[in-house]
């Protein structure tokens, strides 16, 4: 997760209107792929990390709950993770957005993927400025 936070940090401040997210996919202690939300907010971190790898049975470390819906109607990151056969998802912080807000983790859990929430949550929240994202979701000026 510390690596996912560092990967995300590289794009901090560049991903509006979306939060910056880091994703690292690991199997047997080996990093298969890692990515951050792209400048401009899309594509999402998980979407990029999953491209071109066999993630079956692997663990995804993500700094923010994977989205449960896309504003474009495209496949959500939680669905992409399920389709890729991911074995486990470890999340730092919950995403308050209506596009996530529990839906992402619920979708994973419903598909039988174990989900853990809260690993390095304080560190991710502070380092990746998620308070500003929370304020934006709640209609406050960040
Ligand atoms: N940037 C980011 C996420 N951002 C979340 O996804 C929501 C929908 O994004 P969009 O469909 O692009 O408008 C957005 O409101 C935010 O809650 N989610 C993720 O799984 N990974 C990412 O890298």
PDB file of C-alpha atoms and ligand atoms in Angstrom:
ATOM      1  CA  UNK A   1       0.000   0.000   0.000  1.00  0.00           C
ATOM      2  CA  UNK A   2       2.913   2.286   0.722  1.00  0.00           C
ATOM      3  CA  UNK A   3       4.000   1.741  -2.880  1.00  0.00           C
ATOM      4  CA  UNK A   4       0.447   2.483  -4.155  1.00  0.00           C
ATOM      5  CA  UNK A   5       0.471   5.770  -2.230  1.00  0.00           C
ATOM      6  CA  UNK A   6       3.856   6.698  -3.741  1.00  0.00           C
ATOM      7  CA  UNK A   7       2.671   5.807  -7.255  1.00  0.00           C
ATOM      8  CA  UNK A   8      -0.462   7.955  -6.813  1.00  0.00           C
ATOM      9  CA  UNK A   9       1.515  10.843  -5.374  1.00  0.00           C
ATOM     10  CA  UNK A  10       3.270  11.341  -8.717  1.00  0.00           C
ATOM     11  CA  UNK A  11      -0.055  12.529 -10.198  1.00  0.00           C
ATOM     12  CA  UNK A  12      -1.261  14.529  -7.178  1.00  0.00           C
ATOM     13  CA  UNK A  13      -2.956  17.747  -8.286  1.00  0.00           C
ATOM     14  CA  UNK A  14      -3.234  16.615 -11.914  1.00  0.00           C
ATOM     15  CA  UNK A  15      -6.351  14.450 -11.865  1.00  0.00           C
ATOM     16  CA  UNK A  16      -9.246  16.921 -11.385  1.00  0.00           C
ATOM     17  CA  UNK A  17     -12.184  16.388 -11.499  1.00  0.00           C
ATOM     18  CA  UNK A  18     -11.279  12.990 -10.015  1.00  0.00           C
ATOM     19  CA  UNK A  19      -9.254  12.075  -6.943  1.00  0.00           C
ATOM     20  CA  UNK A  20      -5.806  10.616  -7.459  1.00  0.00           C
ATOM     21  CA  UNK A  21      -5.702   6.860  -6.871  1.00  0.00           C
ATOM     22  CA  UNK A  22      -2.785   4.424  -6.860  1.00  0.00           C
ATOM     23  CA  UNK A  23      -3.081   0.725  -7.647  1.00  0.00           C
ATOM     24  CA  UNK A  24      -0.415  -1.974  -7.268  1.00  0.00           C
ATOM     25  CA  UNK A  25      -1.149  -5.561  -8.281  1.00  0.00           C
ATOM     26  CA  UNK A  26       0.946  -8.219  -6.566  1.00  0.00           C
ATOM     27  CA  UNK A  27       1.204 -11.981  -6.755  1.00  0.00           C
ATOM     28  CA  UNK A  28       3.533 -14.043  -4.560  1.00  0.00           C
ATOM     29  CA  UNK A  29       5.418 -10.930  -3.493  1.00  0.00           C
ATOM     30  CA  UNK A  30       6.047  -9.819  -7.097  1.00  0.00           C
ATOM     31  CA  UNK A  31       4.586  -6.571  -8.468  1.00  0.00           C
ATOM     32  CA  UNK A  32       2.776  -7.409 -11.723  1.00  0.00           C
ATOM     33  CA  UNK A  33       1.633  -3.858 -12.494  1.00  0.00           C
ATOM     34  CA  UNK A  34       1.132  -0.462 -10.927  1.00  0.00           C
ATOM     35  CA  UNK A  35      -0.583   2.715 -12.043  1.00  0.00           C
ATOM     36  CA  UNK A  36      -2.028   6.020 -10.906  1.00  0.00           C
ATOM     37  CA  UNK A  37      -5.143   7.826 -12.105  1.00  0.00           C
ATOM     38  CA  UNK A  38      -4.118   9.535 -15.344  1.00  0.00           C
ATOM     39  CA  UNK A  39      -3.808  13.329 -15.599  1.00  0.00           C
ATOM     40  CA  UNK A  40      -7.317  14.656 -16.228  1.00  0.00           C
ATOM     41  CA  UNK A  41      -8.813  11.884 -14.073  1.00  0.00           C
ATOM     42  CA  UNK A  42      -9.152   9.095 -16.625  1.00  0.00           C
ATOM     43  CA  UNK A  43      -8.342   6.319 -17.222  1.00  0.00           C
ATOM     44  CA  UNK A  44      -8.576   5.163 -13.636  1.00  0.00           C
ATOM     45  CA  UNK A  45      -5.657   3.553 -11.812  1.00  0.00           C
ATOM     46  CA  UNK A  46      -7.074   0.008 -11.696  1.00  0.00           C
ATOM     47  CA  UNK A  47      -8.115   0.140 -15.340  1.00  0.00           C
ATOM     48  CA  UNK A  48      -4.544   0.926 -16.394  1.00  0.00           C
ATOM     49  CA  UNK A  49      -2.882  -1.533 -14.006  1.00  0.00           C
ATOM     50  CA  UNK A  50      -5.062  -4.419 -15.221  1.00  0.00           C
ATOM     51  CA  UNK A  51      -4.249  -3.832 -18.888  1.00  0.00           C
ATOM     52  CA  UNK A  52      -2.033  -6.493 -20.389  1.00  0.00           C
ATOM     53  CA  UNK A  53      -1.494  -8.627 -17.278  1.00  0.00           C
ATOM     54  CA  UNK A  54      -2.938 -11.857 -15.966  1.00  0.00           C
ATOM     55  CA  UNK A  55      -4.221 -10.734 -12.577  1.00  0.00           C
ATOM     56  CA  UNK A  56      -5.971 -13.977 -11.665  1.00  0.00           C
ATOM     57  CA  UNK A  57      -5.533 -14.798  -8.002  1.00  0.00           C
ATOM     58  CA  UNK A  58      -3.424 -11.677  -7.439  1.00  0.00           C
ATOM     59  CA  UNK A  59      -3.916  -9.012  -4.767  1.00  0.00           C
ATOM     60  CA  UNK A  60      -4.753  -5.425  -5.736  1.00  0.00           C
ATOM     61  CA  UNK A  61      -3.711  -2.672  -3.328  1.00  0.00           C
ATOM     62  CA  UNK A  62      -5.706   0.501  -4.021  1.00  0.00           C
ATOM     63  CA  UNK A  63      -5.541   3.795  -2.159  1.00  0.00           C
ATOM     64  CA  UNK A  64      -9.276   4.523  -2.626  1.00  0.00           C
ATOM     65  CA  UNK A  65     -12.258   2.201  -2.889  1.00  0.00           C
ATOM     66  CA  UNK A  66     -12.600   1.102  -6.534  1.00  0.00           C
ATOM     67  CA  UNK A  67     -15.507   2.775  -8.307  1.00  0.00           C
ATOM     68  CA  UNK A  68     -18.789   0.888  -8.549  1.00  0.00           C
ATOM     69  CA  UNK A  69     -20.118   2.913 -11.501  1.00  0.00           C
ATOM     70  CA  UNK A  70     -18.508   5.094 -14.173  1.00  0.00           C
ATOM     71  CA  UNK A  71     -20.010   8.476 -15.022  1.00  0.00           C
ATOM     72  CA  UNK A  72     -19.610   7.490 -18.704  1.00  0.00           C
ATOM     73  CA  UNK A  73     -21.461   4.206 -18.211  1.00  0.00           C
ATOM     74  CA  UNK A  74     -18.268   2.228 -18.996  1.00  0.00           C
ATOM     75  CA  UNK A  75     -17.287  -0.781 -16.892  1.00  0.00           C
ATOM     76  CA  UNK A  76     -16.433   0.195 -13.313  1.00  0.00           C
ATOM     77  CA  UNK A  77     -13.084  -0.633 -11.749  1.00  0.00           C
ATOM     78  CA  UNK A  78     -14.713  -3.060  -9.330  1.00  0.00           C
ATOM     79  CA  UNK A  79     -16.248  -4.939 -12.274  1.00  0.00           C
ATOM     80  CA  UNK A  80     -12.916  -4.932 -14.142  1.00  0.00           C
ATOM     81  CA  UNK A  81     -11.208  -6.381 -11.059  1.00  0.00           C
ATOM     82  CA  UNK A  82     -13.842  -9.127 -10.794  1.00  0.00           C
ATOM     83  CA  UNK A  83     -13.589  -9.921 -14.514  1.00  0.00           C
ATOM     84  CA  UNK A  84      -9.799 -10.129 -14.223  1.00  0.00           C
ATOM     85  CA  UNK A  85     -10.186 -12.826 -11.566  1.00  0.00           C
ATOM     86  CA  UNK A  86      -8.489 -10.776  -8.858  1.00  0.00           C
ATOM     87  CA  UNK A  87      -8.028 -12.827  -5.695  1.00  0.00           C
ATOM     88  CA  UNK A  88      -8.149 -10.094  -3.048  1.00  0.00           C
ATOM     89  CA  UNK A  89      -8.517  -6.321  -2.862  1.00  0.00           C
ATOM     90  CA  UNK A  90      -6.916  -4.235  -0.119  1.00  0.00           C
ATOM     91  CA  UNK A  91      -8.211  -0.646   0.125  1.00  0.00           C
ATOM     92  CA  UNK A  92      -6.814   2.242   2.153  1.00  0.00           C
ATOM     93  CA  UNK A  93      -9.756   4.719   2.196  1.00  0.00           C
ATOM     94  CA  UNK A  94     -13.456   4.539   1.420  1.00  0.00           C
ATOM     95  CA  UNK A  95     -14.689   6.760  -1.435  1.00  0.00           C
ATOM     96  CA  UNK A  96     -17.636   9.028  -0.444  1.00  0.00           C
ATOM     97  CA  UNK A  97     -18.590   9.645  -4.098  1.00  0.00           C
ATOM     98  CA  UNK A  98     -22.007   8.445  -5.309  1.00  0.00           C
ATOM     99  CA  UNK A  99     -20.050   6.490  -7.957  1.00  0.00           C
ATOM    100  CA  UNK A 100     -18.466   4.416  -5.195  1.00  0.00           C
ATOM    101  CA  UNK A 101     -19.727   4.899  -1.602  1.00  0.00           C
ATOM    102  CA  UNK A 102     -19.666   1.223  -0.714  1.00  0.00           C
ATOM    103  CA  UNK A 103     -20.890   0.030  -4.111  1.00  0.00           C
ATOM    104  CA  UNK A 104     -17.369  -0.777  -5.284  1.00  0.00           C
ATOM    105  CA  UNK A 105     -16.504  -2.902  -2.274  1.00  0.00           C
ATOM    106  CA  UNK A 106     -19.996  -4.448  -2.220  1.00  0.00           C
ATOM    107  CA  UNK A 107     -19.667  -5.528  -5.830  1.00  0.00           C
ATOM    108  CA  UNK A 108     -16.337  -7.193  -5.078  1.00  0.00           C
ATOM    109  CA  UNK A 109     -17.644  -8.908  -1.957  1.00  0.00           C
ATOM    110  CA  UNK A 110     -20.779 -10.089  -3.789  1.00  0.00           C
ATOM    111  CA  UNK A 111     -18.532 -11.668  -6.420  1.00  0.00           C
ATOM    112  CA  UNK A 112     -16.674 -13.568  -3.690  1.00  0.00           C
ATOM    113  CA  UNK A 113     -13.556 -11.384  -3.668  1.00  0.00           C
ATOM    114  CA  UNK A 114     -12.262 -10.742  -0.143  1.00  0.00           C
ATOM    115  CA  UNK A 115     -11.965  -7.005   0.568  1.00  0.00           C
ATOM    116  CA  UNK A 116     -10.019  -5.352   3.373  1.00  0.00           C
ATOM    117  CA  UNK A 117     -10.474  -1.637   4.090  1.00  0.00           C
ATOM    118  CA  UNK A 118      -8.259   0.643   6.167  1.00  0.00           C
ATOM    119  CA  UNK A 119      -4.655  -0.342   5.482  1.00  0.00           C
ATOM    120  CA  UNK A 120      -2.522   2.830   5.854  1.00  0.00           C
ATOM    121  CA  UNK A 121      -5.777   4.818   5.650  1.00  0.00           C
ATOM    122  CA  UNK A 122      -4.482   7.838   7.584  1.00  0.00           C
ATOM    123  CA  UNK A 123      -1.318   7.981   5.502  1.00  0.00           C
ATOM    124  CA  UNK A 124      -3.204   7.712   2.190  1.00  0.00           C
ATOM    125  CA  UNK A 125      -5.835  10.243   3.300  1.00  0.00           C
ATOM    126  CA  UNK A 126      -3.221  12.840   4.250  1.00  0.00           C
ATOM    127  CA  UNK A 127      -0.684  12.201   1.484  1.00  0.00           C
ATOM    128  CA  UNK A 128      -3.230  12.122  -1.344  1.00  0.00           C
ATOM    129  CA  UNK A 129      -5.332  15.058  -0.062  1.00  0.00           C
ATOM    130  CA  UNK A 130      -8.547  13.019   0.164  1.00  0.00           C
ATOM    131  CA  UNK A 131     -10.099  15.614   2.500  1.00  0.00           C
ATOM    132  CA  UNK A 132     -10.289  17.929  -0.530  1.00  0.00           C
ATOM    133  CA  UNK A 133     -11.995  15.133  -2.481  1.00  0.00           C
ATOM    134  CA  UNK A 134     -14.435  14.528   0.388  1.00  0.00           C
ATOM    135  CA  UNK A 135     -15.213  18.263   0.544  1.00  0.00           C
ATOM    136  CA  UNK A 136     -15.758  18.378  -3.217  1.00  0.00           C
ATOM    137  CA  UNK A 137     -18.149  15.400  -3.041  1.00  0.00           C
ATOM    138  CA  UNK A 138     -20.025  17.085  -0.202  1.00  0.00           C
ATOM    139  CA  UNK A 139     -20.333  20.326  -2.159  1.00  0.00           C
ATOM    140  CA  UNK A 140     -17.789  22.376  -0.196  1.00  0.00           C
ATOM    141  CA  UNK A 141     -15.008  24.369  -1.752  1.00  0.00           C
ATOM    142  CA  UNK A 142     -11.846  22.262  -1.369  1.00  0.00           C
TER     143      UNK A 142
HETATM  144  N1  LIG B   1      -9.950   8.292 -10.071  1.00  0.00           N
HETATM  145  C1  LIG B   1     -10.368   7.061  -9.719  1.00  0.00           C
HETATM  146  C2  LIG B   1     -11.642   6.848  -9.135  1.00  0.00           C
HETATM  147  N2  LIG B   1     -12.472   7.871  -8.930  1.00  0.00           N
HETATM  148  C3  LIG B   1     -13.891   7.652  -8.569  1.00  0.00           C
HETATM  149  O1  LIG B   1     -14.637   7.176  -9.678  1.00  0.00           O
HETATM  150  C4  LIG B   1     -15.785   8.006  -9.887  1.00  0.00           C
HETATM  151  C5  LIG B   1     -16.244   7.960 -11.317  1.00  0.00           C
HETATM  152  O2  LIG B   1     -15.208   8.391 -12.157  1.00  0.00           O
HETATM  153  P1  LIG B   1     -15.486   8.735 -13.700  1.00  0.00           P
HETATM  154  O3  LIG B   1     -16.270   7.588 -14.250  1.00  0.00           O
HETATM  155  O4  LIG B   1     -14.109   8.842 -14.317  1.00  0.00           O
HETATM  156  O5  LIG B   1     -16.239  10.023 -13.733  1.00  0.00           O
HETATM  157  C6  LIG B   1     -15.324   9.369  -9.368  1.00  0.00           C
HETATM  158  O6  LIG B   1     -16.424  10.172  -9.035  1.00  0.00           O
HETATM  159  C7  LIG B   1     -14.546   8.957  -8.125  1.00  0.00           C
HETATM  160  O7  LIG B   1     -15.435   8.636  -7.069  1.00  0.00           O
HETATM  161  N3  LIG B   1     -12.008   5.582  -8.810  1.00  0.00           N
HETATM  162  C8  LIG B   1     -11.191   4.524  -9.029  1.00  0.00           C
HETATM  163  O8  LIG B   1     -11.570   3.380  -8.742  1.00  0.00           O
HETATM  164  N4  LIG B   1      -9.971   4.725  -9.570  1.00  0.00           N
HETATM  165  C9  LIG B   1      -9.517   5.928  -9.934  1.00  0.00           C
HETATM  166  O9  LIG B   1      -8.391   6.015 -10.445  1.00  0.00           O
END
